[in-house]
Coordinates of C-alpha atoms and ligand atoms in Angstrom, one line a residue:
M221 CA 90.7 -14.2 180.7
T222 CA 88.0 -12.9 182.9
F223 CA 85.0 -11.3 181.2
S224 CA 81.3 -10.8 182.0
V225 CA 78.1 -11.2 180.1
H226 CA 75.0 -9.2 181.0
G227 CA 71.5 -10.6 181.0
L228 CA 68.2 -10.2 182.9
S229 CA 68.1 -11.0 186.6
V230 CA 65.8 -13.8 187.5
G231 CA 67.0 -13.7 191.1
R232 CA 66.2 -16.5 193.4
G233 CA 62.7 -15.7 194.0
L234 CA 63.5 -14.4 197.4
G235 CA 62.6 -10.8 196.9
G236 CA 66.0 -9.6 197.8
T237 CA 66.2 -11.4 201.2
A238 CA 69.1 -13.7 200.1
N239 CA 71.7 -13.5 197.3
G240 CA 71.0 -15.3 194.1
V241 CA 74.6 -16.2 193.5
A242 CA 75.9 -19.5 192.1
I243 CA 79.5 -20.4 191.4
G244 CA 80.6 -23.4 189.5
R245 CA 81.8 -25.0 186.3
A246 CA 79.9 -24.4 183.1
V247 CA 78.0 -27.3 181.5
C248 CA 77.1 -26.1 178.0
I249 CA 74.4 -27.9 176.2
L250 CA 72.6 -27.6 172.9
S251 CA 68.9 -26.9 173.6
S252 CA 68.0 -30.0 171.7
R253 CA 70.0 -32.0 174.2
A254 CA 68.2 -30.8 177.2
S255 CA 66.5 -34.2 177.5
V256 CA 69.8 -36.0 177.9
A257 CA 70.0 -37.3 181.5
H258 CA 72.5 -35.5 183.8
Y259 CA 73.4 -37.4 186.9
F260 CA 76.4 -38.4 188.9
I261 CA 77.5 -42.0 189.1
D262 CA 79.2 -43.9 191.9
A263 CA 82.9 -44.8 191.6
A264 CA 81.7 -48.4 191.4
Q265 CA 79.7 -47.6 188.3
V266 CA 82.6 -46.1 186.3
R267 CA 83.5 -49.3 184.5
S268 CA 79.9 -50.1 183.5
E269 CA 79.4 -46.6 182.2
L270 CA 82.6 -46.8 180.1
S271 CA 81.4 -50.1 178.8
R272 CA 78.0 -48.6 177.8
V273 CA 79.8 -46.0 175.8
Y274 CA 82.0 -48.6 174.2
H275 CA 79.0 -50.8 173.2
A276 CA 77.0 -47.9 171.9
K277 CA 79.9 -46.8 169.8
E278 CA 80.4 -50.3 168.4
A279 CA 76.7 -50.5 167.6
V280 CA 76.7 -47.2 165.8
I281 CA 79.8 -48.2 163.8
A282 CA 78.1 -51.5 162.9
D283 CA 74.9 -49.7 161.8
M284 CA 76.9 -47.3 159.6
Q285 CA 79.0 -50.0 158.0
R286 CA 75.8 -52.0 157.2
L287 CA 74.3 -48.8 155.7
Q288 CA 77.4 -48.3 153.6
I289 CA 77.1 -51.8 152.2
S290 CA 73.5 -51.5 151.4
L291 CA 74.1 -48.1 149.8
S292 CA 76.7 -49.6 147.5
E293 CA 74.4 -52.4 146.6
H294 CA 71.1 -50.4 146.0
V295 CA 71.7 -46.8 145.3
N296 CA 72.4 -45.5 141.8
K297 CA 76.0 -45.4 140.6
D298 CA 76.8 -41.7 141.2
A299 CA 75.4 -41.3 144.6
P300 CA 77.1 -44.0 146.6
Q301 CA 80.6 -42.5 146.3
E302 CA 79.5 -39.2 147.8
L303 CA 77.3 -40.8 150.5
S304 CA 80.0 -43.3 151.2
A305 CA 82.5 -40.4 151.7
I306 CA 80.2 -38.8 154.2
M307 CA 79.9 -42.1 156.0
D308 CA 83.6 -42.3 156.1
V309 CA 83.8 -38.9 157.8
H310 CA 81.2 -40.0 160.3
L311 CA 83.1 -43.2 161.1
M312 CA 86.3 -41.2 161.5
L313 CA 84.7 -38.8 163.9
L314 CA 83.3 -41.6 165.9
Q315 CA 86.6 -43.4 166.2
D316 CA 88.5 -40.2 166.9
E317 CA 90.7 -40.3 170.0
T318 CA 89.6 -36.9 171.2
L319 CA 86.0 -38.1 171.6
A320 CA 87.0 -41.2 173.4
D321 CA 89.5 -39.5 175.7
G322 CA 87.2 -36.7 176.6
V323 CA 84.3 -39.1 177.4
R324 CA 86.6 -41.2 179.5
H325 CA 87.8 -38.1 181.4
Y326 CA 84.2 -37.0 182.2
I327 CA 83.2 -40.5 183.4
E328 CA 86.4 -41.3 185.4
E329 CA 87.3 -37.9 186.8
R330 CA 83.9 -36.2 187.1
H331 CA 81.7 -39.2 187.5
Y332 CA 79.2 -38.0 184.8
N333 CA 76.8 -40.6 183.5
A334 CA 77.5 -41.8 180.0
E335 CA 75.0 -39.6 178.1
W336 CA 76.2 -36.5 179.9
A337 CA 79.9 -37.4 179.3
V338 CA 79.2 -37.9 175.6
S339 CA 77.2 -34.6 175.2
A340 CA 79.8 -32.7 177.2
Q341 CA 82.7 -33.8 175.1
L342 CA 80.7 -33.2 171.9
E343 CA 80.3 -29.6 173.0
V344 CA 84.0 -29.3 173.4
I345 CA 84.7 -30.7 170.0
A346 CA 82.0 -28.6 168.4
A347 CA 83.6 -25.5 169.8
Q348 CA 86.9 -26.6 168.3
F349 CA 85.2 -26.9 164.9
D350 CA 83.7 -23.4 165.3
A351 CA 87.1 -21.9 165.8
M352 CA 88.6 -23.4 162.6
H353 CA 89.4 -21.1 159.8
D354 CA 88.9 -23.6 157.0
P355 CA 85.2 -23.3 156.0
Y356 CA 85.2 -27.0 154.9
M357 CA 86.4 -28.1 158.3
R358 CA 83.9 -25.7 160.1
E359 CA 81.1 -27.4 158.2
R360 CA 82.1 -30.8 159.6
K361 CA 80.4 -29.7 162.8
G362 CA 77.1 -30.7 161.2
D363 CA 78.5 -34.2 160.7
L364 CA 79.6 -34.3 164.3
E365 CA 76.1 -33.4 165.4
Q366 CA 74.7 -36.3 163.4
V367 CA 77.1 -38.8 164.8
A368 CA 76.4 -37.4 168.3
E369 CA 72.7 -37.9 167.9
R370 CA 73.2 -41.6 166.8
L371 CA 75.5 -42.3 169.7
L372 CA 73.1 -40.6 172.2
T373 CA 70.1 -42.5 170.8
H374 CA 71.9 -45.8 171.3
L375 CA 72.9 -44.8 174.8
M376 CA 69.5 -43.7 175.8
G377 CA 68.1 -47.0 174.6
T378 CA 70.4 -48.7 177.2
Q379 CA 69.8 -46.2 180.0
Q380 CA 70.9 -47.3 183.5
S381 CA 68.9 -46.5 186.5
A382 CA 70.3 -43.2 187.9
N383 CA 71.8 -43.4 191.4
L384 CA 70.9 -40.1 192.7
S385 CA 71.2 -40.1 196.4
P386 CA 71.5 -36.5 197.7
A387 CA 74.8 -37.3 199.4
N388 CA 76.1 -38.5 196.0
Q389 CA 75.2 -35.1 194.5
T390 CA 76.6 -32.8 197.1
S391 CA 80.0 -34.5 197.0
H392 CA 80.5 -33.1 193.6
E393 CA 81.5 -29.6 192.5
S394 CA 78.8 -27.1 191.7
L395 CA 77.7 -26.9 188.0
I396 CA 76.0 -24.2 186.0
L397 CA 74.0 -25.0 183.0
V398 CA 74.5 -22.7 180.0
A399 CA 72.2 -23.0 177.0
H400 CA 70.9 -20.9 174.1
D401 CA 67.4 -21.6 175.1
L402 CA 65.5 -23.9 177.5
S403 CA 61.8 -24.6 177.2
P404 CA 59.8 -24.4 180.5
A405 CA 59.4 -28.1 180.3
D406 CA 63.2 -28.6 180.0
M407 CA 63.7 -26.3 183.0
L408 CA 61.2 -28.3 185.0
R409 CA 63.0 -31.5 184.1
F410 CA 66.1 -30.1 185.8
K411 CA 64.2 -29.7 189.1
G412 CA 66.1 -31.5 191.8
D413 CA 68.9 -32.1 189.3
V414 CA 72.6 -31.5 189.6
F415 CA 72.7 -27.9 188.5
S416 CA 73.0 -25.0 190.9
G417 CA 72.5 -22.2 188.4
F418 CA 71.1 -21.6 184.9
V419 CA 72.0 -19.2 182.1
T420 CA 70.1 -18.9 178.8
D421 CA 70.8 -16.6 175.8
V422 CA 67.1 -15.8 175.3
G423 CA 64.1 -15.1 177.4
G424 CA 62.5 -12.3 179.4
K425 CA 62.1 -12.0 183.2
T426 CA 58.5 -13.2 183.0
S427 CA 59.0 -15.9 180.4
H428 CA 57.8 -19.2 181.6
T429 CA 61.4 -20.6 181.7
A430 CA 62.3 -17.7 184.1
I431 CA 59.2 -18.4 186.1
V432 CA 60.1 -22.0 186.5
A433 CA 63.7 -21.2 187.5
R434 CA 62.4 -18.7 190.1
S435 CA 60.0 -21.3 191.5
M436 CA 62.9 -23.7 191.9
G437 CA 64.8 -21.1 193.9
I438 CA 67.9 -21.5 191.8
P439 CA 69.9 -18.5 190.7
A440 CA 69.3 -17.9 187.0
I441 CA 70.0 -15.4 184.2
V442 CA 67.9 -15.3 181.1
G443 CA 68.4 -13.1 178.0
A444 CA 72.2 -13.3 178.2
K445 CA 72.3 -13.0 174.4
S446 CA 75.6 -14.7 173.4
A447 CA 76.5 -16.4 176.6
S448 CA 76.2 -19.9 175.2
Q449 CA 78.8 -18.9 172.5
L450 CA 81.2 -17.2 174.8
V451 CA 81.3 -19.6 177.6
R452 CA 83.2 -22.9 177.0
Q453 CA 82.6 -26.2 178.6
D454 CA 84.1 -26.4 182.1
D455 CA 84.8 -22.6 182.3
W456 CA 84.5 -21.4 185.9
V457 CA 81.5 -19.0 186.0
I458 CA 79.7 -16.9 188.6
V459 CA 76.0 -16.4 188.2
D460 CA 74.9 -13.2 189.9
A461 CA 71.2 -13.6 189.4
D462 CA 70.4 -10.4 191.4
A463 CA 72.4 -8.2 189.1
G464 CA 71.8 -10.3 186.0
V465 CA 75.6 -10.7 185.5
L466 CA 77.5 -13.7 184.5
I467 CA 81.3 -13.6 185.2
V468 CA 83.4 -16.0 183.3
N469 CA 86.8 -17.3 184.5
P470 CA 86.9 -14.9 187.5
T471 CA 90.2 -14.0 189.1
E472 CA 90.9 -15.2 192.6
G473 CA 89.9 -11.8 194.0
I474 CA 86.5 -11.7 192.3
L475 CA 85.9 -15.3 193.2
A476 CA 86.7 -14.6 196.9
E477 CA 84.3 -11.6 196.9
Y478 CA 81.5 -13.7 195.4
R479 CA 82.1 -16.6 197.7
Q480 CA 81.6 -14.1 200.6
K481 CA 78.4 -12.8 199.0
Q482 CA 77.2 -16.3 198.5
A483 CA 77.9 -17.2 202.2
D484 CA 76.1 -14.0 203.4
G485 CA 73.2 -15.0 201.2
L486 CA 73.1 -18.5 202.6
M487 CA 73.2 -17.1 206.1
A488 CA 70.3 -14.8 205.5
W489 CA 68.4 -17.7 203.9
Q490 CA 69.1 -19.8 207.0
V491 CA 67.8 -17.1 209.3
H492 CA 64.6 -17.1 207.2
L493 CA 64.3 -20.9 207.4
D494 CA 65.0 -20.9 211.2
S495 CA 62.4 -18.2 211.9
D496 CA 60.1 -20.1 209.6
T497 CA 60.4 -23.4 211.3
R498 CA 59.6 -21.7 214.6
D499 CA 56.1 -21.1 213.2
S500 CA 56.2 -23.9 210.7
S501 CA 53.0 -25.1 209.1
Q502 CA 51.5 -21.8 210.3
A503 CA 49.9 -19.9 207.4
V504 CA 51.4 -16.5 206.9
S505 CA 49.0 -14.0 208.5
L506 CA 49.5 -10.4 207.4
L507 CA 47.3 -7.4 208.0
A508 CA 46.9 -4.4 205.7
P509 CA 47.3 -0.9 207.3
D510 CA 43.5 -0.7 207.5
G511 CA 43.4 -3.9 209.6
T512 CA 42.0 -6.1 206.9
A513 CA 43.6 -9.5 206.3
I514 CA 46.0 -10.2 203.5
T515 CA 45.9 -13.6 201.9
L516 CA 49.1 -15.2 200.4
L517 CA 48.4 -18.0 198.0
A518 CA 50.9 -20.2 196.1
N519 CA 51.6 -20.6 192.4
I520 CA 52.6 -24.2 191.6
E521 CA 53.5 -26.1 188.5
L522 CA 53.3 -29.7 189.8
P523 CA 51.3 -31.5 192.5
T524 CA 54.5 -32.1 194.4
D525 CA 55.0 -28.3 194.8
T526 CA 52.3 -28.3 197.4
V527 CA 55.0 -29.5 199.9
A528 CA 56.9 -26.2 199.4
A529 CA 53.6 -24.2 199.4
L530 CA 52.6 -25.6 202.8
A531 CA 56.1 -25.2 204.2
A532 CA 56.1 -21.5 203.2
G533 CA 52.8 -21.0 205.0
A534 CA 50.6 -20.5 201.9
Q535 CA 46.9 -20.1 202.7
G536 CA 45.9 -22.1 199.6
I537 CA 46.9 -22.5 195.9
G538 CA 46.1 -19.4 193.8
L539 CA 47.4 -20.8 190.5
F540 CA 48.1 -24.4 189.5
R541 CA 49.5 -24.1 186.0
T542 CA 48.1 -27.5 184.8
E543 CA 49.8 -27.2 181.4
F544 CA 53.0 -28.5 183.0
L545 CA 51.2 -31.9 183.3
F546 CA 50.9 -31.8 179.5
M547 CA 54.3 -30.5 178.4
G548 CA 57.5 -32.4 177.5
R549 CA 55.7 -35.7 176.6
S550 CA 54.4 -37.4 173.5
Q551 CA 50.9 -38.3 174.8
L552 CA 48.5 -36.0 176.7
P553 CA 47.5 -37.2 180.2
D554 CA 44.1 -38.9 180.1
E555 CA 41.2 -38.2 182.5
E556 CA 42.3 -40.6 185.1
E557 CA 45.8 -39.2 185.3
Q558 CA 44.5 -35.7 185.5
Y559 CA 42.0 -36.6 188.1
A560 CA 44.7 -38.2 190.2
A561 CA 46.9 -35.1 189.9
Y562 CA 44.1 -32.6 190.8
R563 CA 43.0 -34.8 193.7
E564 CA 46.6 -35.0 195.0
V565 CA 46.8 -31.2 195.2
V566 CA 43.4 -30.9 196.9
L567 CA 44.2 -33.6 199.4
A568 CA 47.7 -32.2 200.1
M569 CA 46.2 -28.8 200.9
R570 CA 44.0 -30.2 203.6
G571 CA 40.9 -28.1 203.1
L572 CA 42.6 -24.9 202.0
P573 CA 41.3 -23.4 198.7
V574 CA 42.9 -24.6 195.5
T575 CA 42.6 -22.7 192.3
I576 CA 43.4 -24.8 189.2
R577 CA 43.8 -23.2 185.9
T578 CA 42.7 -25.0 182.8
I579 CA 45.5 -25.7 180.3
D580 CA 47.3 -22.6 179.1
I581 CA 49.5 -23.6 176.3
G582 CA 50.9 -21.8 173.3
A583 CA 53.5 -19.1 172.8
D584 CA 56.5 -20.0 175.0
K585 CA 54.7 -23.1 176.3
P586 CA 54.4 -25.4 173.3
L587 CA 53.0 -28.9 173.7
D588 CA 55.3 -31.5 172.2
A589 CA 52.4 -33.9 171.6
I590 CA 50.3 -31.9 169.2
H591 CA 51.1 -28.3 169.1
G592 CA 53.8 -28.4 166.4
Q593 CA 52.1 -26.3 163.8
E594 CA 51.2 -23.4 166.1
R595 CA 54.8 -23.3 167.3
N596 CA 55.7 -22.2 163.8
A597 CA 53.1 -19.5 163.7
I598 CA 54.5 -16.0 163.0
N599 CA 52.9 -14.6 166.1
P600 CA 52.2 -17.4 168.5
A601 CA 51.5 -15.1 171.5
L602 CA 48.5 -13.8 169.5
G603 CA 47.6 -17.2 168.1
L604 CA 45.7 -20.3 169.2
R605 CA 46.7 -20.2 172.9
A606 CA 45.1 -21.0 176.2
I607 CA 41.3 -21.0 176.1
R608 CA 41.3 -20.5 172.4
W609 CA 43.1 -23.8 171.9
C610 CA 40.8 -25.5 174.5
L611 CA 37.7 -24.4 172.6
A612 CA 39.2 -25.6 169.4
E613 CA 39.9 -29.0 171.0
P614 CA 36.6 -29.7 172.8
T615 CA 37.4 -33.3 173.5
M616 CA 40.6 -32.5 175.3
F617 CA 38.9 -29.6 177.2
L618 CA 36.0 -31.7 178.3
T619 CA 38.4 -34.4 179.5
Q620 CA 40.1 -31.8 181.7
L621 CA 36.8 -30.4 183.0
R622 CA 35.5 -33.8 183.9
A623 CA 38.8 -34.6 185.8
L624 CA 38.5 -31.2 187.7
L625 CA 34.8 -31.8 188.6
R626 CA 35.6 -35.3 189.9
A627 CA 38.5 -34.0 192.0
A628 CA 36.2 -31.4 193.5
V629 CA 34.6 -34.3 195.5
H630 CA 37.7 -34.3 197.7
G631 CA 37.8 -30.6 198.5
R632 CA 37.3 -27.0 197.3
I633 CA 38.4 -26.3 193.7
D634 CA 38.2 -23.0 192.0
V635 CA 38.5 -23.5 188.2
L636 CA 40.3 -20.6 186.5
I637 CA 40.1 -20.0 182.7
P638 CA 43.0 -18.2 181.0
M639 CA 43.1 -15.6 178.3
L640 CA 39.4 -14.9 177.8
A641 CA 38.6 -11.7 175.9
H642 CA 35.1 -12.2 174.3
E643 CA 31.7 -12.7 175.8
S644 CA 31.1 -15.5 173.3
E645 CA 34.1 -17.4 174.6
I646 CA 32.8 -17.0 178.2
K647 CA 29.5 -18.5 177.1
Q648 CA 31.1 -21.4 175.3
C649 CA 33.2 -22.1 178.4
L650 CA 30.1 -22.2 180.6
L651 CA 28.4 -24.5 178.1
M652 CA 31.4 -26.8 178.2
V653 CA 31.4 -27.0 182.0
D654 CA 27.7 -27.9 181.8
R655 CA 28.4 -30.5 179.1
A656 CA 31.1 -32.1 181.3
R657 CA 28.6 -32.4 184.1
V658 CA 26.0 -34.0 181.8
Q659 CA 28.6 -36.5 180.6
L660 CA 29.5 -37.4 184.2
D661 CA 25.8 -37.7 185.1
A662 CA 25.3 -40.0 182.1
S663 CA 28.0 -42.3 183.2
G664 CA 27.0 -42.2 186.9
V665 CA 30.4 -40.8 188.0
L666 CA 30.4 -38.7 191.2
Y667 CA 31.5 -35.1 191.0
G668 CA 31.6 -31.9 193.2
E669 CA 30.7 -28.3 192.8
V670 CA 33.4 -25.8 191.6
R671 CA 33.6 -22.0 191.6
L672 CA 34.4 -20.6 188.2
G673 CA 36.8 -17.7 187.7
A674 CA 38.5 -15.9 184.8
M675 CA 42.0 -14.6 184.3
I676 CA 42.2 -10.9 183.4
E677 CA 45.3 -10.9 181.2
V678 CA 44.2 -9.3 177.9
P679 CA 43.5 -5.6 178.0
A680 CA 40.1 -6.2 176.3
A681 CA 39.1 -8.3 179.3
A682 CA 40.2 -5.6 181.7
L683 CA 38.1 -3.1 179.8
I684 CA 34.9 -5.1 180.1
V685 CA 35.1 -6.3 183.7
P686 CA 31.3 -6.0 184.3
T687 CA 30.7 -8.6 181.6
F688 CA 33.1 -11.0 183.3
L689 CA 31.5 -10.3 186.7
K690 CA 28.1 -11.3 185.3
Y691 CA 29.4 -14.8 184.6
F692 CA 32.2 -15.6 187.0
D693 CA 32.5 -16.1 190.8
F694 CA 36.0 -14.6 191.0
L695 CA 38.7 -12.9 188.8
S696 CA 42.5 -13.3 188.9
I697 CA 44.8 -10.8 187.2
G698 CA 47.5 -12.4 185.2
S699 CA 49.9 -9.4 185.2
N700 CA 52.6 -11.2 183.2
D701 CA 50.4 -11.4 180.1
L702 CA 48.4 -8.2 180.9
I703 CA 51.7 -6.2 180.7
Q704 CA 52.8 -8.0 177.5
Y705 CA 49.5 -7.4 175.7
T706 CA 48.9 -3.8 177.0
L707 CA 52.4 -2.7 176.0
A708 CA 52.8 -4.9 173.0
V709 CA 56.1 -6.2 174.5
D710 CA 56.9 -9.9 174.1
R711 CA 57.5 -11.1 177.7
A712 CA 60.0 -13.8 176.4
N713 CA 62.1 -11.5 174.2
E714 CA 65.2 -10.1 175.8
E715 CA 65.5 -7.4 173.1
V716 CA 62.5 -5.5 174.4
A717 CA 62.8 -6.4 178.0
H718 CA 63.6 -2.8 178.9
L719 CA 60.1 -1.9 177.7
Y720 CA 58.3 -4.5 179.8
D721 CA 57.1 -2.3 182.6
A722 CA 54.6 -3.2 185.3
T723 CA 54.6 0.5 186.5
H724 CA 53.4 1.9 183.1
P725 CA 50.4 4.0 183.8
A726 CA 48.2 2.1 181.3
V727 CA 49.0 -1.2 183.1
Q728 CA 48.4 0.3 186.6
F729 CA 45.1 1.8 185.4
L730 CA 43.9 -1.6 184.1
I731 CA 44.9 -3.4 187.2
E732 CA 43.4 -0.8 189.6
S733 CA 40.1 -0.6 187.7
T734 CA 39.8 -4.4 187.7
I735 CA 40.4 -4.6 191.4
K736 CA 38.0 -1.8 192.3
Q737 CA 35.2 -3.1 190.1
C738 CA 35.5 -6.6 191.6
L739 CA 35.5 -5.3 195.1
A740 CA 32.5 -3.0 194.4
A741 CA 30.6 -6.1 193.1
G742 CA 31.6 -8.1 196.2
K743 CA 33.6 -10.6 194.2
S744 CA 37.0 -11.9 195.1
V745 CA 40.0 -10.8 193.1
S746 CA 43.7 -11.7 193.2
V747 CA 46.9 -11.1 191.2
C748 CA 48.8 -14.2 190.3
G749 CA 51.4 -12.8 187.9
E750 CA 55.0 -12.2 188.9
M751 CA 54.1 -8.8 190.2
A752 CA 52.3 -10.3 193.2
G753 CA 55.5 -11.8 194.5
D754 CA 57.6 -8.7 194.0
E755 CA 58.0 -6.6 197.1
M756 CA 58.4 -3.5 194.9
H757 CA 54.8 -3.7 193.8
F758 CA 53.3 -4.9 197.1
K759 CA 52.4 -1.5 198.5
A760 CA 50.9 -0.2 195.2
L761 CA 48.7 -3.2 194.9
L762 CA 47.6 -2.9 198.6
D763 CA 46.7 0.7 198.0
M764 CA 44.6 -0.3 195.0
G765 CA 42.6 -2.5 197.5
L766 CA 44.1 -5.9 196.6
R767 CA 44.2 -8.3 199.5
T768 CA 44.9 -11.7 197.8
F769 CA 48.4 -12.3 196.3
S770 CA 49.5 -15.5 194.6
M771 CA 53.2 -16.1 194.2
H772 CA 56.0 -18.7 194.3
P773 CA 56.3 -20.3 197.7
S774 CA 60.0 -19.2 197.8
Q775 CA 58.8 -15.6 197.6
M776 CA 56.5 -15.8 200.6
F777 CA 59.5 -15.7 203.0
S778 CA 60.2 -12.1 202.1
F779 CA 56.6 -11.1 202.8
K780 CA 56.6 -12.5 206.3
K781 CA 58.6 -9.5 207.5
F782 CA 55.5 -7.4 206.9
A783 CA 53.6 -9.6 209.4
G784 CA 52.4 -7.8 212.5
R785 CA 53.3 -4.4 211.2
Ligands
LIG123 C1 50.1 -14.3 183.9 O1 50.0 -14.1 182.7 O2 50.3 -13.3 184.7 C2 49.9 -15.6 184.5 C3 49.9 -15.8 185.8 O3 49.9 -16.7 183.7 P1 51.2 -17.2 183.0 O4 52.4 -16.6 183.6 O5 51.2 -18.7 183.2 O6 51.0 -16.9 181.5
LIG124 MG1 49.2 -15.7 181.5

């Protein structure tokens, strides 16, 4: 039966110039399984993948039988029977034909790698448990999860090298990932992966998960509430990311209509690419109605994103979100690794300015390595995030500052500090930068000069701009957070997304007054939140006097049409 689920449109980051439509089969995953590798195998690899599953299953069975024996030998007399019964259930689930048949189907027919095949079939069985009337049977889903984790852990320990040639990927049908939630780090992990669309139950339009999806140029819908419960593994789905609508099991008629929409979108996209290659590697040069130049800078998450930035004609990097170097890993990057990453960006941009933001973690960007406690805070968006966390972890902050100063030897770096609100924090930051210089001097390491800037993303900061201008060379307005904190609307919460409004007079007032005070003081100012890349806000920001916009490279194409006007 055809039905639709509504969520928030993330679009494709093209500002309406092409359609954000993806059509494919649903791949439902539990958020906790986002780290499971998803790739297609060659026909020649089918046998070895099946054998990996077989051996992993045998190993888990052997482990469990060993455990049963040791339980019966060591645990007190009452407990073993109960535990042993649970083990029996687990063994039964593991040996069940449905699991084996489904996994074989996904490997043989769809050419999924072993881990993906196992997790896909587990989702199918889990949905069957959910649909059972008997509460005892429904509860067995928990057992299934435990068995699944054991099996996947074994498989991941014997991971094969992925054979991911692009030709290999395109020969398969299009797939849409449907999950309750995906962290920004998970989303980034799927970059260049097999999925052509994403749907999550939770999240707002400017949540970091949505931002990463937009930067990948892939149609996505966030805040689709119950999508992950309503969509079943392998359902045919249409993601209309422009309208924020997910259509499940469409009729032939609807499918044909959307295929046409998708084809039109691809054609428009091709026209953009063609006109772009005509002036390829040319920076976008736009003029405001008063004849002054408009600068388009790129927002990036990883050093490799500089390729897309240059291809889109960016005149520099306006925001490198360095926290993505720190997320989704168990150990933080050391000074050498960070230095290499920052140097890579600077060298790739060949003399164009590069703005690197110091680590901005917390709220919807938790750090796996050490941020566990804060993740459980009642109000993480108001907690130990961004610069607050950096000042609470001076060793880590100094490591990053030293890496940034060293990378500045290779080209211009503007260092941007997020989420400042207090003059005392500003002073501490400046002291830390000095201390990093002293440390480098003491060890005789070469470093370069950097310009220092602050993000204006807390209303308190926007209300004391002169204080910021006393200390900083430039300001960058983080409209995503400025809107969130001005209106007290969680940017990652779909329940209040309708109240998240960039055009609210209070937001407009804070942005305009920040821009005007900067310009009056002769200091540079930019907007690097999602507003900057949205055509809808372009004219209003221009009228406020803004001339520097930092956005996803994919959004720059839509601004080129303003060139020469
Ligand atoms: C912002 O808040 O507008 C911003 C650019 O930073 P982030 O989206 O990474 O919080
Ligand atoms: Mg921010």
